[in-house]
Amino acid sequence: MNEDSIYAQLTDIFHDVFDDDLIVLTPQISAKDVDGWDSLTHIRLILTVEKVFKIKFTTSEIGKLENVGELVTLIKSRA
Amino acid sequence: MAAFKEWIGTMNPLYTELQWLPRPPQDFSAKLKALGTGADSLGREILALASFGLDVSQLTKLAKRINKARSEGNPLEPLSPFRLAVLSNATIDFIVPALVASAARYGISLEVIHPPFDQVAQEALTPGSFVNESKPDAVLFAIDYRALPLTLSIGDADASAAKVQGILGYLKAMQGGIKSNCGALCIFQTFAPPVETLFGSLDRSVPGTIRSLLDSVNRELAEFVASSGDVLFDVAGLAETLGLANWHNTELWNLGKFPFADEFIPLYADHVGRTIAAIRGKSRKVLILDLDNTVWGGVIGDDGLEGIKIAQGDARGEAHLAVQRMALDLRRRGIVLAVSSKNTDEIARTPFEKHPEMLLKLDDIAVFQANWNDKATNIRAIAEELSLGLDSMVFLDDNPVERGLVRQLLPQVAVPELPEDPAYYARTLAAAGYFESVAFAAEDLKRAGFYQDNAKRASLQKQVGGVDAYLASLDMTITFQPFDATSRARIVQLINKSNQYNLTTRRYTDPEVTEAENDPEVFTLQVRLADSFGDNGMISVVICRPREAGAWDIDTWLMSCRVLGRKVEHMVLREILEHARAAGIHKLAGVYKPTEKNALVVDHYVRLGFTKVAAEESGLTRWELLVDGAEPDSAPMRIVSIGFEAKGQTIA
């Protein structure tokens, strides 16, 4: 799966989870840039990513993610 | 290759996707945005949108809209307000919106009071606490086993009993606090035990193991709640149904203190919704059963008493017997049973009277509606007959078109979706929880009989409006073809099996059908119908034979009762007329030959505009229609006519 299509699907997921259609994803975007991205919403985000991409992350992987770029790298390594 | 496969998406979708509810519309977001702009009241629109099998994200968005409407003071009738405080030792932030949207499905405008994480005792016991101050109608103690002091006391019966009493004492103290501080009703959850055992099977019997302690706590809690007049929400039973290993997601507990796997949030919220509905007396009271392919396998009018499947030892028969058993058990519980079937009354009653394997008897049915009206009309009549509201009714039918019609015309009636396989009918009906109750009294047992005594046969003259609009929405395609070799086997089967919608009931063998197919003088027609629910396959067969010069005799005209009430027969006549004109035919002659089973079509020709030319003592009637000027009704469907040129060429 190439990065463009991962970004496209992730954008849909972000719009859905944060209920904000204006979010534009770049690799640098992190929790402090998005309204409502707290530790609980982070879990919901990860659960949705797992469901959409049909992959599963480990607890430590989920804790280590710093920004969108790292999330995309992680998805790419699995999907 | 890793030893552990990643565990993804293996849950039972009946429960995770609430499959008894219709699938959410593709344009859910657009519908959500449009709420409040339609002709219907906002409350009704919310109720309609909540009635789909929504996922967590959709529930969350709908809840946001409901909360906004409430905070802006918009009226939400017919939703009735309910204020629920939720006390939990776990993270319930994701669950709260799901509760709000799921309650709307049950006609409740739910406001959730949600104090900070893990403040159960403080909130319950402090008079001026956030929860007590907010004067909730009910308090849900959403606590799980991790909130209890479950230290082991292996093998020590006395210490174990004391521990159970200690836990019950704690729960009773919570109830006492709420009762004296705000007077709300308490909803207690039973405790789903953890997956991990200590000994193995022995955990059930050795005192002091977690499993044995929780067994006792759950039993005593149930007894306490029954005596105090509070409400029990059997989460342990729910987790058992789903599997404890599915229910408890250790990763999510560790990450964010999720009390159970996120896949079950819609189901859990629906259960809370139905519990609140039951508290408010909104549980359903009547189960209306379709007969053919619901109560028994097959079509009684066509397959006959010997042909329908209800016997033990037959897989399909057992599935339908399970539906009957569930209906009968519900009746014993006080749920009223009714029948709505497209059938001739007498024929529909025969299995109840004569089939030895039938569990349901006519005495169990309060209102028996077997006729050829549309089911919305019949269900309305059943409601009137029982003097109960449409919102008390549940309608069980295997046919998606009938379900769609009733859902569209009578949205108050609960209509569960059903899977293809009848083996799951009973389970699906049970999973939907329409008859959830929070209390049980001896009088309930007599209720079904009470309604039955008062019920008379309803008269069903009034037609429910809007059937035409519904038919148009079905997006039907009707396909006409002459007989051909590919379809011959099915044509022969229909000719020999159809009893009810069959004008002459003439039976033909395969060679006879082949002969008609090849005879250029004989006009043959096979008809198929597809709609938005799928392909109904071949549903009608016609054979016209030349009579005198310029006239056709309608030798055979039959149709599947499955597509009754859709004006298929009108469309078939239009097609016949078109070919008649092309062949220089100026007159059609039809005959109705009565049998024990075809009373349904006694008026077939008069409804199509034919003139009666003869009536015999046997009941046989003869009819004619002049091709010129004949203009039968049309119905909204796409027409496909194929293969006639080929036959025309053989004539030439």
PDB file of C-alpha atoms in Angstrom, chain B residues 172-336:
ATOM      1  CA  LYS B 172     -26.665  -1.934  49.302  1.00  0.00           C
ATOM      2  CA  ALA B 173     -24.969   1.063  50.868  1.00  0.00           C
ATOM      3  CA  MET B 174     -24.693   2.664  47.421  1.00  0.00           C
ATOM      4  CA  GLN B 175     -28.376   2.021  46.829  1.00  0.00           C
ATOM      5  CA  GLY B 176     -29.232   3.412  50.268  1.00  0.00           C
ATOM      6  CA  GLY B 177     -27.199   6.551  49.577  1.00  0.00           C
ATOM      7  CA  ILE B 178     -28.947   7.224  46.293  1.00  0.00           C
ATOM      8  CA  LYS B 179     -32.376   6.439  47.749  1.00  0.00           C
ATOM      9  CA  SER B 180     -32.007   8.838  50.659  1.00  0.00           C
ATOM     10  CA  ASN B 181     -30.111  11.560  48.801  1.00  0.00           C
ATOM     11  CA  CYS B 182     -32.072  11.831  45.572  1.00  0.00           C
ATOM     12  CA  GLY B 183     -34.608   9.003  45.511  1.00  0.00           C
ATOM     13  CA  ALA B 184     -33.597   7.731  42.063  1.00  0.00           C
ATOM     14  CA  LEU B 185     -34.159   4.201  40.828  1.00  0.00           C
ATOM     15  CA  CYS B 186     -30.970   2.134  40.895  1.00  0.00           C
ATOM     16  CA  ILE B 187     -29.848  -0.041  37.989  1.00  0.00           C
ATOM     17  CA  PHE B 188     -27.265  -2.619  39.047  1.00  0.00           C
ATOM     18  CA  GLN B 189     -25.147  -4.646  36.655  1.00  0.00           C
ATOM     19  CA  THR B 190     -24.246  -8.257  37.308  1.00  0.00           C
ATOM     20  CA  PHE B 191     -20.524  -8.909  37.160  1.00  0.00           C
ATOM     21  CA  ALA B 192     -18.951 -10.663  34.179  1.00  0.00           C
ATOM     22  CA  PRO B 193     -16.230 -12.905  35.614  1.00  0.00           C
ATOM     23  CA  PRO B 194     -12.698 -12.669  34.221  1.00  0.00           C
ATOM     24  CA  VAL B 195     -11.606 -15.285  31.702  1.00  0.00           C
ATOM     25  CA  GLU B 196      -8.654 -16.557  33.690  1.00  0.00           C
ATOM     26  CA  THR B 197      -9.329 -19.406  36.098  1.00  0.00           C
ATOM     27  CA  LEU B 198      -7.189 -20.640  38.952  1.00  0.00           C
ATOM     28  CA  PHE B 199      -7.735 -24.409  38.996  1.00  0.00           C
ATOM     29  CA  GLY B 200      -9.785 -24.717  35.836  1.00  0.00           C
ATOM     30  CA  SER B 201     -13.212 -26.331  36.075  1.00  0.00           C
ATOM     31  CA  LEU B 202     -12.824 -26.622  39.814  1.00  0.00           C
ATOM     32  CA  ASP B 203     -13.146 -22.839  40.206  1.00  0.00           C
ATOM     33  CA  ARG B 204     -16.912 -23.222  40.001  1.00  0.00           C
ATOM     34  CA  SER B 205     -17.066 -25.400  43.114  1.00  0.00           C
ATOM     35  CA  VAL B 206     -14.146 -24.383  45.327  1.00  0.00           C
ATOM     36  CA  PRO B 207     -15.268 -21.544  47.620  1.00  0.00           C
ATOM     37  CA  GLY B 208     -13.265 -18.370  47.482  1.00  0.00           C
ATOM     38  CA  THR B 209     -12.173 -18.479  43.842  1.00  0.00           C
ATOM     39  CA  ILE B 210     -13.080 -15.417  41.795  1.00  0.00           C
ATOM     40  CA  ARG B 211     -15.575 -17.387  39.723  1.00  0.00           C
ATOM     41  CA  SER B 212     -17.301 -18.885  42.725  1.00  0.00           C
ATOM     42  CA  LEU B 213     -17.361 -15.555  44.581  1.00  0.00           C
ATOM     43  CA  LEU B 214     -18.888 -13.760  41.592  1.00  0.00           C
ATOM     44  CA  ASP B 215     -21.460 -16.523  41.108  1.00  0.00           C
ATOM     45  CA  SER B 216     -22.649 -15.853  44.650  1.00  0.00           C
ATOM     46  CA  VAL B 217     -22.488 -12.070  44.324  1.00  0.00           C
ATOM     47  CA  ASN B 218     -24.547 -12.135  41.112  1.00  0.00           C
ATOM     48  CA  ARG B 219     -27.194 -14.428  42.567  1.00  0.00           C
ATOM     49  CA  GLU B 220     -27.550 -12.418  45.780  1.00  0.00           C
ATOM     50  CA  LEU B 221     -27.534  -9.135  43.884  1.00  0.00           C
ATOM     51  CA  ALA B 222     -30.382 -10.388  41.698  1.00  0.00           C
ATOM     52  CA  GLU B 223     -32.382 -11.333  44.786  1.00  0.00           C
ATOM     53  CA  PHE B 224     -31.692  -8.011  46.460  1.00  0.00           C
ATOM     54  CA  VAL B 225     -32.716  -5.985  43.403  1.00  0.00           C
ATOM     55  CA  ALA B 226     -35.927  -7.990  42.995  1.00  0.00           C
ATOM     56  CA  SER B 227     -36.888  -7.286  46.595  1.00  0.00           C
ATOM     57  CA  SER B 228     -35.902  -3.608  46.637  1.00  0.00           C
ATOM     58  CA  GLY B 229     -37.823  -2.770  43.470  1.00  0.00           C
ATOM     59  CA  ASP B 230     -34.710  -1.618  41.667  1.00  0.00           C
ATOM     60  CA  VAL B 231     -33.551  -2.867  38.275  1.00  0.00           C
ATOM     61  CA  LEU B 232     -31.007  -5.492  37.240  1.00  0.00           C
ATOM     62  CA  PHE B 233     -28.999  -5.247  34.012  1.00  0.00           C
ATOM     63  CA  ASP B 234     -27.530  -8.700  33.463  1.00  0.00           C
ATOM     64  CA  VAL B 235     -24.155  -7.785  31.999  1.00  0.00           C
ATOM     65  CA  ALA B 236     -22.778 -11.167  33.096  1.00  0.00           C
ATOM     66  CA  GLY B 237     -25.442 -12.832  30.948  1.00  0.00           C
ATOM     67  CA  LEU B 238     -24.618 -10.553  28.047  1.00  0.00           C
ATOM     68  CA  ALA B 239     -20.893 -11.298  28.344  1.00  0.00           C
ATOM     69  CA  GLU B 240     -21.666 -15.012  28.528  1.00  0.00           C
ATOM     70  CA  THR B 241     -23.681 -14.730  25.310  1.00  0.00           C
ATOM     71  CA  LEU B 242     -20.795 -13.021  23.543  1.00  0.00           C
ATOM     72  CA  GLY B 243     -18.016 -15.040  25.148  1.00  0.00           C
ATOM     73  CA  LEU B 244     -15.960 -13.778  28.070  1.00  0.00           C
ATOM     74  CA  ALA B 245     -12.773 -13.803  26.000  1.00  0.00           C
ATOM     75  CA  ASN B 246     -14.452 -11.475  23.517  1.00  0.00           C
ATOM     76  CA  TRP B 247     -15.987  -9.304  26.197  1.00  0.00           C
ATOM     77  CA  HIS B 248     -12.849  -8.605  28.221  1.00  0.00           C
ATOM     78  CA  ASN B 249     -10.214  -6.843  26.137  1.00  0.00           C
ATOM     79  CA  THR B 250      -7.185  -6.689  28.412  1.00  0.00           C
ATOM     80  CA  GLU B 251      -5.242  -4.421  26.077  1.00  0.00           C
ATOM     81  CA  LEU B 252      -7.978  -1.776  26.143  1.00  0.00           C
ATOM     82  CA  TRP B 253      -8.341  -2.054  29.889  1.00  0.00           C
ATOM     83  CA  ASN B 254      -4.605  -1.518  30.283  1.00  0.00           C
ATOM     84  CA  LEU B 255      -4.481   1.354  27.807  1.00  0.00           C
ATOM     85  CA  GLY B 256      -7.526   3.324  28.815  1.00  0.00           C
ATOM     86  CA  LYS B 257      -9.601   1.433  31.405  1.00  0.00           C
ATOM     87  CA  PHE B 258     -12.199   0.384  28.861  1.00  0.00           C
ATOM     88  CA  PRO B 259     -14.625  -1.872  30.778  1.00  0.00           C
ATOM     89  CA  PHE B 260     -15.203  -4.163  27.774  1.00  0.00           C
ATOM     90  CA  ALA B 261     -14.223  -4.530  24.108  1.00  0.00           C
ATOM     91  CA  ASP B 262     -15.127  -1.469  22.055  1.00  0.00           C
ATOM     92  CA  GLU B 263     -16.955  -3.631  19.489  1.00  0.00           C
ATOM     93  CA  PHE B 264     -19.727  -4.120  22.053  1.00  0.00           C
ATOM     94  CA  ILE B 265     -20.435  -0.461  22.785  1.00  0.00           C
ATOM     95  CA  PRO B 266     -23.465  -0.293  20.406  1.00  0.00           C
ATOM     96  CA  LEU B 267     -24.882  -3.502  21.900  1.00  0.00           C
ATOM     97  CA  TYR B 268     -24.310  -2.460  25.501  1.00  0.00           C
ATOM     98  CA  ALA B 269     -25.901   0.926  24.787  1.00  0.00           C
ATOM     99  CA  ASP B 270     -28.881  -0.722  23.102  1.00  0.00           C
ATOM    100  CA  HIS B 271     -29.360  -2.880  26.190  1.00  0.00           C
ATOM    101  CA  VAL B 272     -29.332   0.177  28.433  1.00  0.00           C
ATOM    102  CA  GLY B 273     -31.816   1.787  26.028  1.00  0.00           C
ATOM    103  CA  ARG B 274     -34.214  -1.138  26.158  1.00  0.00           C
ATOM    104  CA  THR B 275     -33.910  -1.249  29.966  1.00  0.00           C
ATOM    105  CA  ILE B 276     -34.888   2.414  30.249  1.00  0.00           C
ATOM    106  CA  ALA B 277     -37.727   1.802  27.778  1.00  0.00           C
ATOM    107  CA  ALA B 278     -38.932  -1.040  30.000  1.00  0.00           C
ATOM    108  CA  ILE B 279     -38.738   1.212  33.072  1.00  0.00           C
ATOM    109  CA  ARG B 280     -40.915   3.712  31.184  1.00  0.00           C
ATOM    110  CA  GLY B 281     -43.374   0.977  30.198  1.00  0.00           C
ATOM    111  CA  LYS B 282     -42.452   1.109  26.528  1.00  0.00           C
ATOM    112  CA  SER B 283     -41.774  -2.622  26.070  1.00  0.00           C
ATOM    113  CA  ARG B 284     -43.627  -4.285  23.250  1.00  0.00           C
ATOM    114  CA  LYS B 285     -46.585  -6.514  23.955  1.00  0.00           C
ATOM    115  CA  VAL B 286     -47.599  -8.254  20.740  1.00  0.00           C
ATOM    116  CA  LEU B 287     -45.763 -10.590  18.361  1.00  0.00           C
ATOM    117  CA  ILE B 288     -47.304 -10.725  14.892  1.00  0.00           C
ATOM    118  CA  LEU B 289     -46.215 -13.748  12.895  1.00  0.00           C
ATOM    119  CA  ASP B 290     -46.118 -14.300   9.169  1.00  0.00           C
ATOM    120  CA  LEU B 291     -46.858 -17.956   8.367  1.00  0.00           C
ATOM    121  CA  ASP B 292     -45.292 -19.240   5.108  1.00  0.00           C
ATOM    122  CA  ASN B 293     -41.521 -19.625   5.529  1.00  0.00           C
ATOM    123  CA  THR B 294     -41.671 -18.047   8.976  1.00  0.00           C
ATOM    124  CA  VAL B 295     -43.810 -20.287  11.193  1.00  0.00           C
ATOM    125  CA  TRP B 296     -43.282 -23.235   8.861  1.00  0.00           C
ATOM    126  CA  GLY B 297     -41.005 -23.945   5.911  1.00  0.00           C
ATOM    127  CA  GLY B 298     -42.665 -23.699   2.508  1.00  0.00           C
ATOM    128  CA  VAL B 299     -45.959 -22.273   1.263  1.00  0.00           C
ATOM    129  CA  ILE B 300     -49.064 -23.987   2.609  1.00  0.00           C
ATOM    130  CA  GLY B 301     -51.191 -22.956  -0.388  1.00  0.00           C
ATOM    131  CA  ASP B 302     -48.760 -24.541  -2.827  1.00  0.00           C
ATOM    132  CA  ASP B 303     -46.954 -27.253  -0.880  1.00  0.00           C
ATOM    133  CA  GLY B 304     -49.974 -28.499   1.049  1.00  0.00           C
ATOM    134  CA  LEU B 305     -50.153 -29.998   4.514  1.00  0.00           C
ATOM    135  CA  GLU B 306     -47.715 -32.788   3.600  1.00  0.00           C
ATOM    136  CA  GLY B 307     -45.259 -30.482   1.883  1.00  0.00           C
ATOM    137  CA  ILE B 308     -44.607 -27.816   4.514  1.00  0.00           C
ATOM    138  CA  LYS B 309     -41.607 -28.278   6.776  1.00  0.00           C
ATOM    139  CA  ILE B 310     -42.161 -28.354  10.523  1.00  0.00           C
ATOM    140  CA  ALA B 311     -41.207 -31.884  11.428  1.00  0.00           C
ATOM    141  CA  GLN B 312     -38.579 -32.859  13.960  1.00  0.00           C
ATOM    142  CA  GLY B 313     -35.581 -34.424  12.268  1.00  0.00           C
ATOM    143  CA  ASP B 314     -35.742 -32.082   9.276  1.00  0.00           C
ATOM    144  CA  ALA B 315     -33.160 -29.305   9.626  1.00  0.00           C
ATOM    145  CA  ARG B 316     -35.377 -26.657   8.095  1.00  0.00           C
ATOM    146  CA  GLY B 317     -38.403 -27.922   9.960  1.00  0.00           C
ATOM    147  CA  GLU B 318     -36.523 -27.714  13.256  1.00  0.00           C
ATOM    148  CA  ALA B 319     -35.605 -24.097  12.547  1.00  0.00           C
ATOM    149  CA  HIS B 320     -39.251 -23.136  12.118  1.00  0.00           C
ATOM    150  CA  LEU B 321     -40.246 -25.226  15.135  1.00  0.00           C
ATOM    151  CA  ALA B 322     -37.782 -23.121  17.152  1.00  0.00           C
ATOM    152  CA  VAL B 323     -39.669 -19.996  16.045  1.00  0.00           C
ATOM    153  CA  GLN B 324     -42.917 -21.607  17.161  1.00  0.00           C
ATOM    154  CA  ARG B 325     -41.421 -22.646  20.481  1.00  0.00           C
ATOM    155  CA  MET B 326     -40.183 -19.134  21.141  1.00  0.00           C
ATOM    156  CA  ALA B 327     -43.565 -17.646  20.243  1.00  0.00           C
ATOM    157  CA  LEU B 328     -45.321 -20.107  22.502  1.00  0.00           C
ATOM    158  CA  ASP B 329     -42.943 -19.414  25.394  1.00  0.00           C
ATOM    159  CA  LEU B 330     -43.467 -15.689  24.919  1.00  0.00           C
ATOM    160  CA  ARG B 331     -47.206 -16.232  25.031  1.00  0.00           C
ATOM    161  CA  ARG B 332     -46.822 -18.123  28.296  1.00  0.00           C
ATOM    162  CA  ARG B 333     -44.956 -15.072  29.559  1.00  0.00           C
ATOM    163  CA  GLY B 334     -47.882 -12.839  28.624  1.00  0.00           C
ATOM    164  CA  ILE B 335     -46.945 -11.670  25.121  1.00  0.00           C
ATOM    165  CA  VAL B 336     -49.960 -11.598  22.798  1.00  0.00           C
TER     166      VAL B 336
END
